[in-house]
Each structure stands twice: as structure tokens, then as C-alpha cells.
């Protein structure tokens, strides 16, 4: 590894996430709204990274990308469908595969070499993907995330309130609030556990790797039932490994 400071930039559905790595270890993580352009570059100037990589789940902001490229003296990898990868993609429609799922798969495969993994990204949407030991991305499932489930219940019913995940999570809700909260959070947790068991039977999956904004919440609900690791910087690690693989 020739660089000392590496900047990973993840443009998600809701937020822009920046992770600074030093000597391969994550040191700082910051999240911004997509509009916080000046704040982002004040932070980049303070961190003074040597190089970096950028991944977007949707349309890239060209001003953001060009400013990052200039800040890093051109040493910026833009993850695209033509980027060389250290894993294979065994997927029927690679042209529609989200680049965030690709980066997470690389991060998990490199961090847990030789294992077959279920990679769960718990963000606006929840993805439950299989990365086998060869390593190859084998596909997975996409479902609504925690916030979308709360919002959907409120928006598409006449009486249910809009809640969030903060509060008691009884197995049996004893009020409307606890019934909704348990239905959303415990329901999604059960979905993850059952998907893992199906993947284990079909692929020999032996570990769940959780990341994303709601990963900590879900990890607390599933850790006693299945082997699960919470890796908050998995996306950044994937981008770092891809950058190193391409030797920019």
C-alpha cells in the first residue's frame, strides 16, 4: 500500500458518507446531506488525504466528483461498471447491479477471505446478498428498510401514526406504538434470520456481515440467533480494496 491516507466517499440514497483510512484502518467517519457541499470540502481539506474512491447508488454530482478529483490531485477512482474487481459477479443483469452492492461485496470478501457470507446493508433499502468463498457475488434480495416501513404504514393507512425505531420492542405489542415498532424492527430482524437460514442451506453461508445506518439496531435483535458481525466501515473498506487492486 503506497498511500497513507485514503478517502472513501459513498453517495447513498439519503446521505453522503465520508470515511478516512490511515494505513488501512478507518479513523473518522462523517455523514452529510447531499447539499452540504462546502462542509464536505472543509472536511476534506482538514483530513488532507493522499487518494480516494467514490461510489454512488444513483446519479453522480459532477461538481462533487470534479472537486474531489482536484483535491486529490487526480488520484480518485470512480467506481463504475468497467472498474476491475477482485471478485467475480455471478449476476444475470450486471448492468443493473448497484455499485454499492458491489463495493460491499468486495469489502466483505476481502475482510473474510475464504468464507461464504450474507452481506446485509441496512439503509433506506435493505439488501441481503450472498458472496461465496471463491469469491463471487451471487445475488440476493432487496427489501424496504426500517424508515421506509414506518413511512409506508403511516402513508398508506388512515390511522396509524408515523413512528421511528426508538422505544420498547416487545415480542407482542401491547399498544399501537409498540405493535408498529415491533412489527417493523422485529419483523425485519426475523426476515434477516430466516434469509440467512435459507442461504446457509443452499450456499453453505456461515456468517452475516451487517452494515448501514440501521445495522446496529438490527444486530442487537439477531446476534443471539445467528452469527453476525457489525462492520460500519464495510463500504469504505470495499472502496479501499478496489482502489488497491487497480493500483491507481
Short mmCIF file of C-alpha atoms in Angstrom, two decimals:
data_model
loop_
_atom_site.label_atom_id
_atom_site.label_comp_id
_atom_site.label_asym_id
_atom_site.label_seq_id
_atom_site.Cartn_x
_atom_site.Cartn_y
_atom_site.Cartn_z
CA UNK A 1 0.00 0.00 0.00
CA UNK A 2 1.70 3.18 -1.22
CA UNK A 3 -0.69 5.71 0.32
CA UNK A 4 -1.08 6.70 3.96
CA UNK A 5 -4.44 8.49 3.92
CA UNK A 6 -7.32 7.18 1.83
CA UNK A 7 -10.73 8.84 1.44
CA UNK A 8 -13.80 6.70 0.73
CA UNK A 9 -16.88 8.63 -0.45
CA UNK A 10 -20.24 6.90 -0.56
CA UNK A 11 -23.14 8.83 -2.11
CA UNK A 12 -26.20 6.97 -0.84
CA UNK A 13 -29.93 7.42 -1.27
CA UNK A 14 -30.20 9.76 1.72
CA UNK A 15 -26.73 10.86 2.80
CA UNK A 16 -23.15 11.40 1.68
CA UNK A 17 -20.75 9.37 3.83
CA UNK A 18 -17.01 10.04 4.04
CA UNK A 19 -14.57 7.65 5.71
CA UNK A 20 -10.89 8.41 6.24
CA UNK A 21 -8.46 5.47 6.38
CA UNK A 22 -4.89 5.74 7.64
CA UNK A 23 -2.55 2.85 6.96
CA UNK A 24 -5.59 0.71 6.09
CA UNK A 25 -7.55 1.44 9.29
CA UNK A 26 -10.63 3.66 9.47
CA UNK A 27 -10.02 6.75 11.60
CA UNK A 28 -13.01 9.03 11.08
CA UNK A 29 -16.48 8.78 9.58
CA UNK A 30 -18.71 11.75 8.77
CA UNK A 31 -22.16 11.98 7.19
CA UNK A 32 -23.58 14.94 5.30
CA UNK A 33 -26.69 15.84 3.38
CA UNK A 34 -26.22 15.97 -0.38
CA UNK A 35 -26.44 19.78 -0.25
CA UNK A 36 -23.62 20.26 2.29
CA UNK A 37 -21.01 20.86 -0.41
CA UNK A 38 -18.92 23.41 1.48
CA UNK A 39 -18.92 21.35 4.68
CA UNK A 40 -17.73 18.29 2.77
CA UNK A 41 -14.76 20.08 1.28
CA UNK A 42 -13.84 21.82 4.52
CA UNK A 43 -13.54 18.33 5.98
CA UNK A 44 -11.55 17.02 3.00
CA UNK A 45 -9.17 19.95 3.34
CA UNK A 46 -8.70 19.22 7.05
CA UNK A 47 -8.16 15.49 6.50
CA UNK A 48 -5.76 16.07 3.57
CA UNK A 49 -5.99 12.54 2.09
CA UNK A 50 -3.49 11.24 -0.47
CA UNK A 51 -6.07 9.49 -2.69
CA UNK A 52 -9.58 8.13 -2.68
CA UNK A 53 -12.53 6.41 -4.33
CA UNK A 54 -16.11 7.46 -4.99
CA UNK A 55 -19.23 5.33 -5.25
CA UNK A 56 -22.78 6.45 -5.98
CA UNK A 57 -26.06 4.50 -5.92
CA UNK A 58 -27.68 6.98 -8.30
CA UNK A 59 -26.73 9.96 -10.41
CA UNK A 60 -23.30 11.36 -9.57
CA UNK A 61 -22.95 15.05 -8.83
CA UNK A 62 -20.34 16.11 -11.43
CA UNK A 63 -19.33 19.15 -9.37
CA UNK A 64 -18.68 16.89 -6.37
CA UNK A 65 -16.65 14.41 -8.40
CA UNK A 66 -14.53 17.05 -10.13
CA UNK A 67 -13.85 18.87 -6.86
CA UNK A 68 -12.78 15.61 -5.23
CA UNK A 69 -10.52 14.83 -8.18
CA UNK A 70 -8.85 18.22 -7.89
CA UNK A 71 -8.47 17.92 -4.11
CA UNK A 72 -6.74 14.55 -4.56
CA UNK A 73 -4.51 15.65 -7.46
CA UNK A 74 -6.27 13.24 -9.79
CA UNK A 75 -5.80 10.18 -7.56
CA UNK A 76 -9.52 9.39 -7.43
CA UNK A 77 -11.13 6.14 -8.54
CA UNK A 78 -14.76 6.47 -9.67
CA UNK A 79 -16.35 3.06 -9.21
CA UNK A 80 -18.09 2.12 -12.45
CA UNK A 81 -19.24 -0.97 -14.30
CA UNK A 82 -15.90 -1.12 -16.11
CA UNK A 83 -13.75 -1.00 -12.95
CA UNK A 84 -11.58 -4.08 -12.41
CA UNK A 85 -12.70 -6.05 -9.35
CA UNK A 86 -11.03 -8.65 -7.11
CA UNK A 87 -14.24 -10.76 -7.13
CA UNK A 88 -16.44 -12.23 -9.85
CA UNK A 89 -20.01 -11.08 -10.47
CA UNK A 90 -22.32 -14.06 -10.99
CA UNK A 91 -25.41 -11.96 -11.74
CA UNK A 92 -27.86 -12.16 -14.64
CA UNK A 93 -28.14 -8.38 -15.12
CA UNK A 94 -24.79 -6.81 -14.17
CA UNK A 95 -25.80 -3.57 -15.91
CA UNK A 96 -28.49 -3.04 -13.24
CA UNK A 97 -26.45 -4.17 -10.24
CA UNK A 98 -25.98 -1.35 -7.75
CA UNK A 99 -22.36 -0.30 -7.38
CA UNK A 100 -22.88 0.00 -3.63
CA UNK A 101 -23.69 -3.73 -3.51
CA UNK A 102 -20.51 -4.42 -5.49
CA UNK A 103 -18.31 -2.39 -3.13
CA UNK A 104 -19.86 -4.04 -0.06
CA UNK A 105 -19.33 -7.50 -1.56
CA UNK A 106 -15.65 -6.71 -2.19
CA UNK A 107 -15.27 -5.38 1.33
CA UNK A 108 -16.80 -8.50 2.87
CA UNK A 109 -14.95 -10.96 0.62
CA UNK A 110 -11.60 -9.35 1.40
CA UNK A 111 -12.25 -8.98 5.13
CA UNK A 112 -13.46 -12.58 5.50
CA UNK A 113 -11.35 -14.46 2.97
CA UNK A 114 -12.49 -17.98 2.14
CA UNK A 115 -15.92 -17.68 3.79
CA UNK A 116 -19.40 -17.70 2.29
CA UNK A 117 -21.21 -14.65 3.60
CA UNK A 118 -24.58 -12.96 3.69
CA UNK A 119 -23.94 -9.23 3.39
CA UNK A 120 -26.74 -7.07 4.78
CA UNK A 121 -26.82 -3.35 4.05
CA UNK A 122 -29.49 -1.82 6.27
CA UNK A 123 -30.10 1.61 4.80
CA UNK A 124 -33.02 3.23 3.01
CA UNK A 125 -33.40 -0.13 1.31
CA UNK A 126 -32.16 -3.39 2.80
CA UNK A 127 -30.06 -5.68 0.63
CA UNK A 128 -29.34 -9.28 1.63
CA UNK A 129 -26.63 -10.57 -0.69
CA UNK A 130 -24.57 -13.75 -0.99
CA UNK A 131 -20.81 -13.60 -1.52
CA UNK A 132 -19.33 -17.08 -1.84
CA UNK A 133 -15.86 -18.28 -0.93
CA UNK A 134 -14.43 -18.29 -4.49
CA UNK A 135 -15.08 -15.21 -4.11
CA UNK A 136 -18.10 -14.29 -6.24
CA UNK A 137 -21.16 -12.11 -5.83
CA UNK A 138 -24.14 -14.44 -6.33
CA UNK A 139 -27.08 -12.03 -5.97
CA UNK A 140 -29.60 -11.57 -3.19
CA UNK A 141 -32.72 -9.74 -2.13
CA UNK A 142 -33.79 -6.11 -1.92
CA UNK A 143 -36.46 -5.01 0.55
CA UNK A 144 -37.69 -1.78 2.20
CA UNK A 145 -35.53 -0.51 5.05
CA UNK A 146 -36.66 0.39 8.56
CA UNK A 147 -37.55 4.01 7.81
CA UNK A 148 -39.43 3.12 4.63
CA UNK A 149 -41.51 0.57 6.55
CA UNK A 150 -42.52 3.11 9.16
CA UNK A 151 -43.31 5.70 6.50
CA UNK A 152 -45.29 3.24 4.38
CA UNK A 153 -47.51 2.19 7.27
CA UNK A 154 -48.28 5.82 8.06
CA UNK A 155 -48.76 6.95 4.45
CA UNK A 156 -50.98 4.09 3.32
CA UNK A 157 -53.31 3.78 6.31
CA UNK A 158 -55.82 6.22 7.73
CA UNK A 159 -54.99 5.98 11.43
CA UNK A 160 -51.51 4.60 12.06
CA UNK A 161 -49.01 7.19 13.37
CA UNK A 162 -45.55 7.85 11.96
CA UNK A 163 -43.01 6.36 14.37
CA UNK A 164 -39.31 5.61 14.48
CA UNK A 165 -37.31 2.73 15.93
CA UNK A 166 -36.64 4.34 19.31
CA UNK A 167 -38.57 2.65 22.09
CA UNK A 168 -39.56 -0.75 23.51
CA UNK A 169 -39.62 -3.78 21.20
CA UNK A 170 -41.83 -6.38 22.90
CA UNK A 171 -42.46 -9.68 21.15
CA UNK A 172 -46.18 -8.89 21.46
CA UNK A 173 -47.05 -5.21 21.18
CA UNK A 174 -49.40 -4.01 23.93
CA UNK A 175 -50.22 -0.66 22.28
CA UNK A 176 -50.46 0.67 18.75
CA UNK A 177 -46.99 2.24 19.04
CA UNK A 178 -45.29 -0.91 20.34
CA UNK A 179 -47.19 -3.07 17.83
CA UNK A 180 -45.94 -0.94 14.92
CA UNK A 181 -42.41 -0.66 16.24
CA UNK A 182 -42.11 -4.39 16.96
CA UNK A 183 -43.71 -5.27 13.64
CA UNK A 184 -41.20 -3.17 11.73
CA UNK A 185 -37.97 -3.84 13.63
CA UNK A 186 -38.54 -7.39 14.85
CA UNK A 187 -40.25 -8.28 11.58
CA UNK A 188 -37.21 -7.19 9.59
CA UNK A 189 -34.91 -8.97 12.06
CA UNK A 190 -36.88 -12.20 11.58
CA UNK A 191 -36.63 -11.70 7.80
CA UNK A 192 -32.83 -11.46 8.07
CA UNK A 193 -32.60 -14.55 10.28
CA UNK A 194 -34.82 -16.65 8.02
CA UNK A 195 -32.98 -15.48 4.88
CA UNK A 196 -29.68 -16.45 6.48
CA UNK A 197 -31.01 -19.93 7.25
CA UNK A 198 -32.15 -20.33 3.64
CA UNK A 199 -28.78 -19.13 2.33
CA UNK A 200 -26.99 -21.44 4.74
CA UNK A 201 -28.94 -24.44 3.43
CA UNK A 202 -28.44 -23.51 -0.24
CA UNK A 203 -24.95 -21.97 -0.30
CA UNK A 204 -23.30 -23.03 2.95
CA UNK A 205 -23.35 -19.46 4.27
CA UNK A 206 -21.63 -19.28 7.67
CA UNK A 207 -21.72 -15.60 8.65
CA UNK A 208 -23.81 -12.43 8.35
CA UNK A 209 -21.97 -9.15 7.82
CA UNK A 210 -24.13 -6.14 8.74
CA UNK A 211 -23.57 -2.55 7.68
CA UNK A 212 -25.62 0.58 7.02
CA UNK A 213 -27.39 3.11 9.19
CA UNK A 214 -29.73 0.64 10.92
CA UNK A 215 -27.20 -2.19 11.25
CA UNK A 216 -26.55 -1.59 14.95
CA UNK A 217 -30.27 -1.71 15.74
CA UNK A 218 -30.75 -4.96 13.82
CA UNK A 219 -27.56 -6.54 15.16
CA UNK A 220 -28.95 -6.24 18.69
CA UNK A 221 -32.03 -8.19 17.57
CA UNK A 222 -30.32 -11.04 15.72
CA UNK A 223 -26.94 -11.62 17.39
CA UNK A 224 -28.30 -14.24 19.79
CA UNK A 225 -29.78 -16.29 16.94
CA UNK A 226 -27.24 -16.28 14.08
CA UNK A 227 -23.52 -15.45 13.71
CA UNK A 228 -23.48 -11.77 12.75
CA UNK A 229 -20.75 -9.10 12.69
CA UNK A 230 -21.49 -5.37 12.55
CA UNK A 231 -18.92 -3.70 10.26
CA UNK A 232 -19.80 0.03 9.99
CA UNK A 233 -16.97 0.84 7.56
CA UNK A 234 -17.60 -2.04 5.14
CA UNK A 235 -18.36 0.22 2.17
CA UNK A 236 -15.21 2.25 2.75
CA UNK A 237 -13.15 -0.91 3.04
CA UNK A 238 -14.57 -2.20 -0.21
CA UNK A 239 -13.60 1.03 -1.99
CA UNK A 240 -10.12 0.88 -0.45
CA UNK A 241 -9.61 -2.72 -1.61
CA UNK A 242 -10.84 -1.87 -5.12
CA UNK A 243 -8.50 1.14 -5.29
CA UNK A 244 -5.54 -1.01 -4.24
CA UNK A 245 -6.49 -3.73 -6.74
CA UNK A 246 -6.42 -1.18 -9.56
CA UNK A 247 -3.13 0.33 -8.34
CA UNK A 248 -4.05 3.93 -9.14
#
